[in-house]
Short mmCIF file of C-alpha atoms in Angstrom, two decimals:
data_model
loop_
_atom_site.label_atom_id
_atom_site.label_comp_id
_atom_site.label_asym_id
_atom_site.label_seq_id
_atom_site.Cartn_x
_atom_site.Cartn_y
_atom_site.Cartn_z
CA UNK A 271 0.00 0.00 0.00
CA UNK A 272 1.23 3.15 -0.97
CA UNK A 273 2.12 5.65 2.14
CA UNK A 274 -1.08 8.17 3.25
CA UNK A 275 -0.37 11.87 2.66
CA UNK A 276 3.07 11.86 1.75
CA UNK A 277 2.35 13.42 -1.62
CA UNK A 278 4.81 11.54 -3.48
CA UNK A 279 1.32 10.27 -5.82
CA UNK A 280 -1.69 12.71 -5.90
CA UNK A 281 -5.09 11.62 -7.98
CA UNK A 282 -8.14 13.41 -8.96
CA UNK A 283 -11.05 12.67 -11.44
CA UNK A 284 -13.45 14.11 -13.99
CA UNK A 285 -16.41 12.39 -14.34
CA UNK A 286 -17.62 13.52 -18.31
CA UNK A 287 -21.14 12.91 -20.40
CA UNK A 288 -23.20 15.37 -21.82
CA UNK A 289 -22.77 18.14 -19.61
CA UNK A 290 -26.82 19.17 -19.13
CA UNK A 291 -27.13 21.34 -16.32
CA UNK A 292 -23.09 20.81 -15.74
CA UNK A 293 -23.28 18.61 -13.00
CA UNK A 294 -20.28 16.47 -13.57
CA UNK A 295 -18.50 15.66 -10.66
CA UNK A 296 -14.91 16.64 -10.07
CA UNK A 297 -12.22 15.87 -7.54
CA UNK A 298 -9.12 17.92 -7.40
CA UNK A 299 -6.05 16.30 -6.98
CA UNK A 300 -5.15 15.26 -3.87
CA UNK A 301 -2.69 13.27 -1.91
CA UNK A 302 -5.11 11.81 0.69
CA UNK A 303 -6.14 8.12 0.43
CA UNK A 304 -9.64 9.32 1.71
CA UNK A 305 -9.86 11.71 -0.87
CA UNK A 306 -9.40 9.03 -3.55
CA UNK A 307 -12.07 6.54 -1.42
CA UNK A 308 -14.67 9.08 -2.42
CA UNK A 309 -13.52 9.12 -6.29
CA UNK A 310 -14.54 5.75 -6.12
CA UNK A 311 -17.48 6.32 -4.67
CA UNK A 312 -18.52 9.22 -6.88
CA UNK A 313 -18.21 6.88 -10.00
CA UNK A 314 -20.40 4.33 -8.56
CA UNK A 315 -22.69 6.93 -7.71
CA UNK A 316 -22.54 8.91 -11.21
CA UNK A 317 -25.62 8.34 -13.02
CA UNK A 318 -24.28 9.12 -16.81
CA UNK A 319 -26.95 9.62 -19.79
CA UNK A 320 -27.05 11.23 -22.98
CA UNK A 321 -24.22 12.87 -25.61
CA UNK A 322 -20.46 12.43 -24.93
CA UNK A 323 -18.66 15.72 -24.83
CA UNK A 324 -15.17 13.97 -24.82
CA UNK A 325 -13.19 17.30 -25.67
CA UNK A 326 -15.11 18.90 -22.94
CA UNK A 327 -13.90 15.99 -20.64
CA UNK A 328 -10.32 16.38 -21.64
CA UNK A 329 -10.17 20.26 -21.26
CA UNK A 330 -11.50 19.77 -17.60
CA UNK A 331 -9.34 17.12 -16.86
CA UNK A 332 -6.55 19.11 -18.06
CA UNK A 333 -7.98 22.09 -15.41
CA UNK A 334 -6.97 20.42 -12.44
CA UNK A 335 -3.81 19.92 -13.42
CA UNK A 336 -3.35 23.83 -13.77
CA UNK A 337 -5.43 23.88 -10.31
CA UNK A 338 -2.79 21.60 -8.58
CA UNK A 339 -0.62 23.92 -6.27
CA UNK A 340 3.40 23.12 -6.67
CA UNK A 341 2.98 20.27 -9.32
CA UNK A 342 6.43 21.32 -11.01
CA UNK A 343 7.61 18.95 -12.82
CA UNK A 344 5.74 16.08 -12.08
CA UNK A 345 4.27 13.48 -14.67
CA UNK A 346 0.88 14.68 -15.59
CA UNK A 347 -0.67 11.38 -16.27
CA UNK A 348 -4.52 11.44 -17.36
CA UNK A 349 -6.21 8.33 -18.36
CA UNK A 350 -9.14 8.55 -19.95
CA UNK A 351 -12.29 5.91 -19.92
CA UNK A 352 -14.37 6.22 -22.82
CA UNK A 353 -16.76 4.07 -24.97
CA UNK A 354 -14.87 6.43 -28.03
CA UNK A 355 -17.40 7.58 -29.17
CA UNK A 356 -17.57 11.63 -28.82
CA UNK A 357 -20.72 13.08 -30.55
CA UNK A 358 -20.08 17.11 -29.06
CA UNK A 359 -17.26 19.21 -29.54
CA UNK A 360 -16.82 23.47 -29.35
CA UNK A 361 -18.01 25.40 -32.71
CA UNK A 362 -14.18 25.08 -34.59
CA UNK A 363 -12.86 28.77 -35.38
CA UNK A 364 -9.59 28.19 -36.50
CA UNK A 365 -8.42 25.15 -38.84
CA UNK A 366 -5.24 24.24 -40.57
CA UNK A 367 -3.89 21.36 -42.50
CA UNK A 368 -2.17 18.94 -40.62
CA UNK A 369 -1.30 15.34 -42.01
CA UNK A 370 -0.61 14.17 -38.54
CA UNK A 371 -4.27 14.31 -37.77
CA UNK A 372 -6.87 11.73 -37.22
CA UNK A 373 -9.70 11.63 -38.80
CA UNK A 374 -9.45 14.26 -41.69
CA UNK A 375 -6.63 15.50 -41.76
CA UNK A 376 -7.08 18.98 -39.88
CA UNK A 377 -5.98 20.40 -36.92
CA UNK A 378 -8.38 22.51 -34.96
CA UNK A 379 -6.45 25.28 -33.06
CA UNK A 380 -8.82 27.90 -31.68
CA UNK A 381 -12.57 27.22 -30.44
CA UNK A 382 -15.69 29.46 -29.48
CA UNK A 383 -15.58 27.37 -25.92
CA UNK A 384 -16.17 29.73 -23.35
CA UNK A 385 -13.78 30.38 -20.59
CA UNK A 386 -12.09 28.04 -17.71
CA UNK A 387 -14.87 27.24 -15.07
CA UNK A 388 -17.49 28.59 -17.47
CA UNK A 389 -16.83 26.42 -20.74
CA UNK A 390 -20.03 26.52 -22.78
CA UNK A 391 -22.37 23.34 -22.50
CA UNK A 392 -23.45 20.53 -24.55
CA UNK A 393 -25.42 21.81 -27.35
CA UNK A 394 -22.85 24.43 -28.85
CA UNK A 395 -21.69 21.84 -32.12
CA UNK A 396 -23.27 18.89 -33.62
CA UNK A 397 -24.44 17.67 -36.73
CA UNK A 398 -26.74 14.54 -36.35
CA UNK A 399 -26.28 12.45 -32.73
CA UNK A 400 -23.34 10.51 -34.63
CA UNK A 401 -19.84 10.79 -34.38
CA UNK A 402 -19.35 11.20 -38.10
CA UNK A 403 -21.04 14.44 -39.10
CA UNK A 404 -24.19 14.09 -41.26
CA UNK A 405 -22.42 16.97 -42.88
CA UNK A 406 -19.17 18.50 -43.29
CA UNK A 407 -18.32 21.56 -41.41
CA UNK A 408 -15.32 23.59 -43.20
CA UNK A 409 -13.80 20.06 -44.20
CA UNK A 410 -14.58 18.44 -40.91
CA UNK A 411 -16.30 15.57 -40.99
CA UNK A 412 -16.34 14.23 -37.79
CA UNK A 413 -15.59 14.87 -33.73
CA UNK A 414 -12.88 12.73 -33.65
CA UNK A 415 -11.02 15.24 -35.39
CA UNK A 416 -11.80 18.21 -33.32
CA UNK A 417 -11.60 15.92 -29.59
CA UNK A 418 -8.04 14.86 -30.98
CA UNK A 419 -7.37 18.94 -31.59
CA UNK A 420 -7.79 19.35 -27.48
CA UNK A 421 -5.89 15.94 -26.97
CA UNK A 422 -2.95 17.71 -28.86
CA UNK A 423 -2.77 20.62 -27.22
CA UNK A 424 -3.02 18.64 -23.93
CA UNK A 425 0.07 16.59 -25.02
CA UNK A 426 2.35 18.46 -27.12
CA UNK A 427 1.93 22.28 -25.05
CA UNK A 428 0.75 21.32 -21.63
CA UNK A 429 2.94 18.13 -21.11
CA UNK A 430 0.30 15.76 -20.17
CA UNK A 431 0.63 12.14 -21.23
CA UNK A 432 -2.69 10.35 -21.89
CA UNK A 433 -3.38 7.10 -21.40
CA UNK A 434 -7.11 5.97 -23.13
CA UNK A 435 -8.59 2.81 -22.06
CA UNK A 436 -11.85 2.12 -24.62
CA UNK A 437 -14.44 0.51 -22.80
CA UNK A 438 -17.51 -1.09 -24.96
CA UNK A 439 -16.62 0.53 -28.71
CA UNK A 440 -19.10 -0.56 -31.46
CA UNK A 441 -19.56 1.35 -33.99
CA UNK A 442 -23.72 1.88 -35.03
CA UNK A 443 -25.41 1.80 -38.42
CA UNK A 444 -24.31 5.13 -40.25
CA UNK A 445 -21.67 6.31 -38.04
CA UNK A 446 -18.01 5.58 -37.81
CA UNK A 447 -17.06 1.72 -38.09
CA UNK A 448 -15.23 0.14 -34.69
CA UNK A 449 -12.19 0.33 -36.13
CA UNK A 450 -11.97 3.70 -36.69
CA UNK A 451 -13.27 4.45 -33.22
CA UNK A 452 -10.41 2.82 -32.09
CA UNK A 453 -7.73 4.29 -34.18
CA UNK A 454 -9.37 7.63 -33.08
CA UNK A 455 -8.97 6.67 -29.32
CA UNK A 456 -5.60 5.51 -29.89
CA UNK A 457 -4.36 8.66 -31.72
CA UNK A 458 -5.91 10.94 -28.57
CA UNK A 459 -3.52 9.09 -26.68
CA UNK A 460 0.32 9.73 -26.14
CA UNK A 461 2.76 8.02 -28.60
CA UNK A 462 5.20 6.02 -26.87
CA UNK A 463 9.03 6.55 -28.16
CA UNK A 464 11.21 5.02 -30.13
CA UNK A 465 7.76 3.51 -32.03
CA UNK A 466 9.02 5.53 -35.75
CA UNK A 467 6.46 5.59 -38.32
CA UNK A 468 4.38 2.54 -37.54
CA UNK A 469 0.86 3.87 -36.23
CA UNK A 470 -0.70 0.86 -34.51
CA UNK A 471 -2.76 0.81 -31.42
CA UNK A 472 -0.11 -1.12 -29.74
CA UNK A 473 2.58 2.37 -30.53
CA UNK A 474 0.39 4.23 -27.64
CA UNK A 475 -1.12 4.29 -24.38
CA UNK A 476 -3.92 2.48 -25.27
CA UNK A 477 -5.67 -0.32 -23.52
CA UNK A 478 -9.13 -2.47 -24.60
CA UNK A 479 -11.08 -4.03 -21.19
CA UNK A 480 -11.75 -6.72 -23.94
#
């Protein structure tokens, strides 16, 4: 058992859906095993329904990292438990070529999101209840592209490795097939090194509970 309050580990926790009425539970991170005996509890307590704003998720989860007095230079791990399936993102302003992304090949760098502790809600982008647009937006074509936007900036500017674990992913009738829910959970996760060119699931942080 790791030591109590020595602050050598400190854990905190998002929980993310739809965001109606922005009642998503958060915990700060803390260094106190009682602390993380109520995450626990708050997750088998959270009663989840509706849309999945994954890039909201990720930009709040990313918040208590910048909340976190004296984290320095600590590892900034965030893992991330997700059927990978995000149907909400932010209304895209600002959009720029960039081969590296997954799914079109866009990266998203500014969006009309509101401001820390007062992001706007649920309903500020869709097309259709899908992943996959029902119609392109300024060459997007799907929230995979602008959730994996956030998960870049989270990783490349504010240092924070992600870990994904996909839990459940099926892909429905008219939407993205399974496999490219995966590949788009993989690619939101953290590359690890000395992996080159190949672009497998197995090159990342990324775990199936299959």
């Amino acid at each position: 058992m790791y030591p109590d309050n020595q602050g050598g580990i400190r854990i905190g926790s998002h929980i993310f859906s739809d965001y109606i009425g922005d009642t998503e539970p958060t915990s700060q991170l803390s260094k106190n095993h009682s602390d993380w005996d109520r995450i626990v509890t708050n997750y088998k307590n959270a009663f989840v329904v509706g849309h999945t704003f994954t890039q909201r998720g990720l930009r709040e989860a990313a918040d208590i990292f910048q909340n976190a007095p004296d984290i320095g230079q600590r590892y900034k791990l965030l893992f991330v438990l997700t059927d990978g399936a995000p149907n909400r993102s932010w209304l895209p302003q600002t959009i720029a070529s960039d081969p590296t992304m997954y799914f079109d090949k866009l990266y998203v760098s500014k969006f009309d999101m509101g401001i820390k502790a007062n992001y706007y809600g649920y309903s500020t982008f869709r097309t259709g209840n899908t992943t996959k647009f029902t119609s392109a937006y300024n060459g997007l074509t799907s929230h995979l592209t602008t959730t994996n936007s956030t998960a870049k900036v989270l990783k490349e500017v504010e240092g924070i490795q992600i870990h994904t674990i996909g839990v459940n992913i099926a892909g429905a009738s008219g939407d993205h097939p399974t496999d490219q829910l995966v590949k788009g959970l993989y690619r939101m996760s953290t590359k690890k090194a000395n992996t080159g060119e190949s672009d497998t699931a197995s090159d990342y942080f990324y775990y199936d509970v299959s």
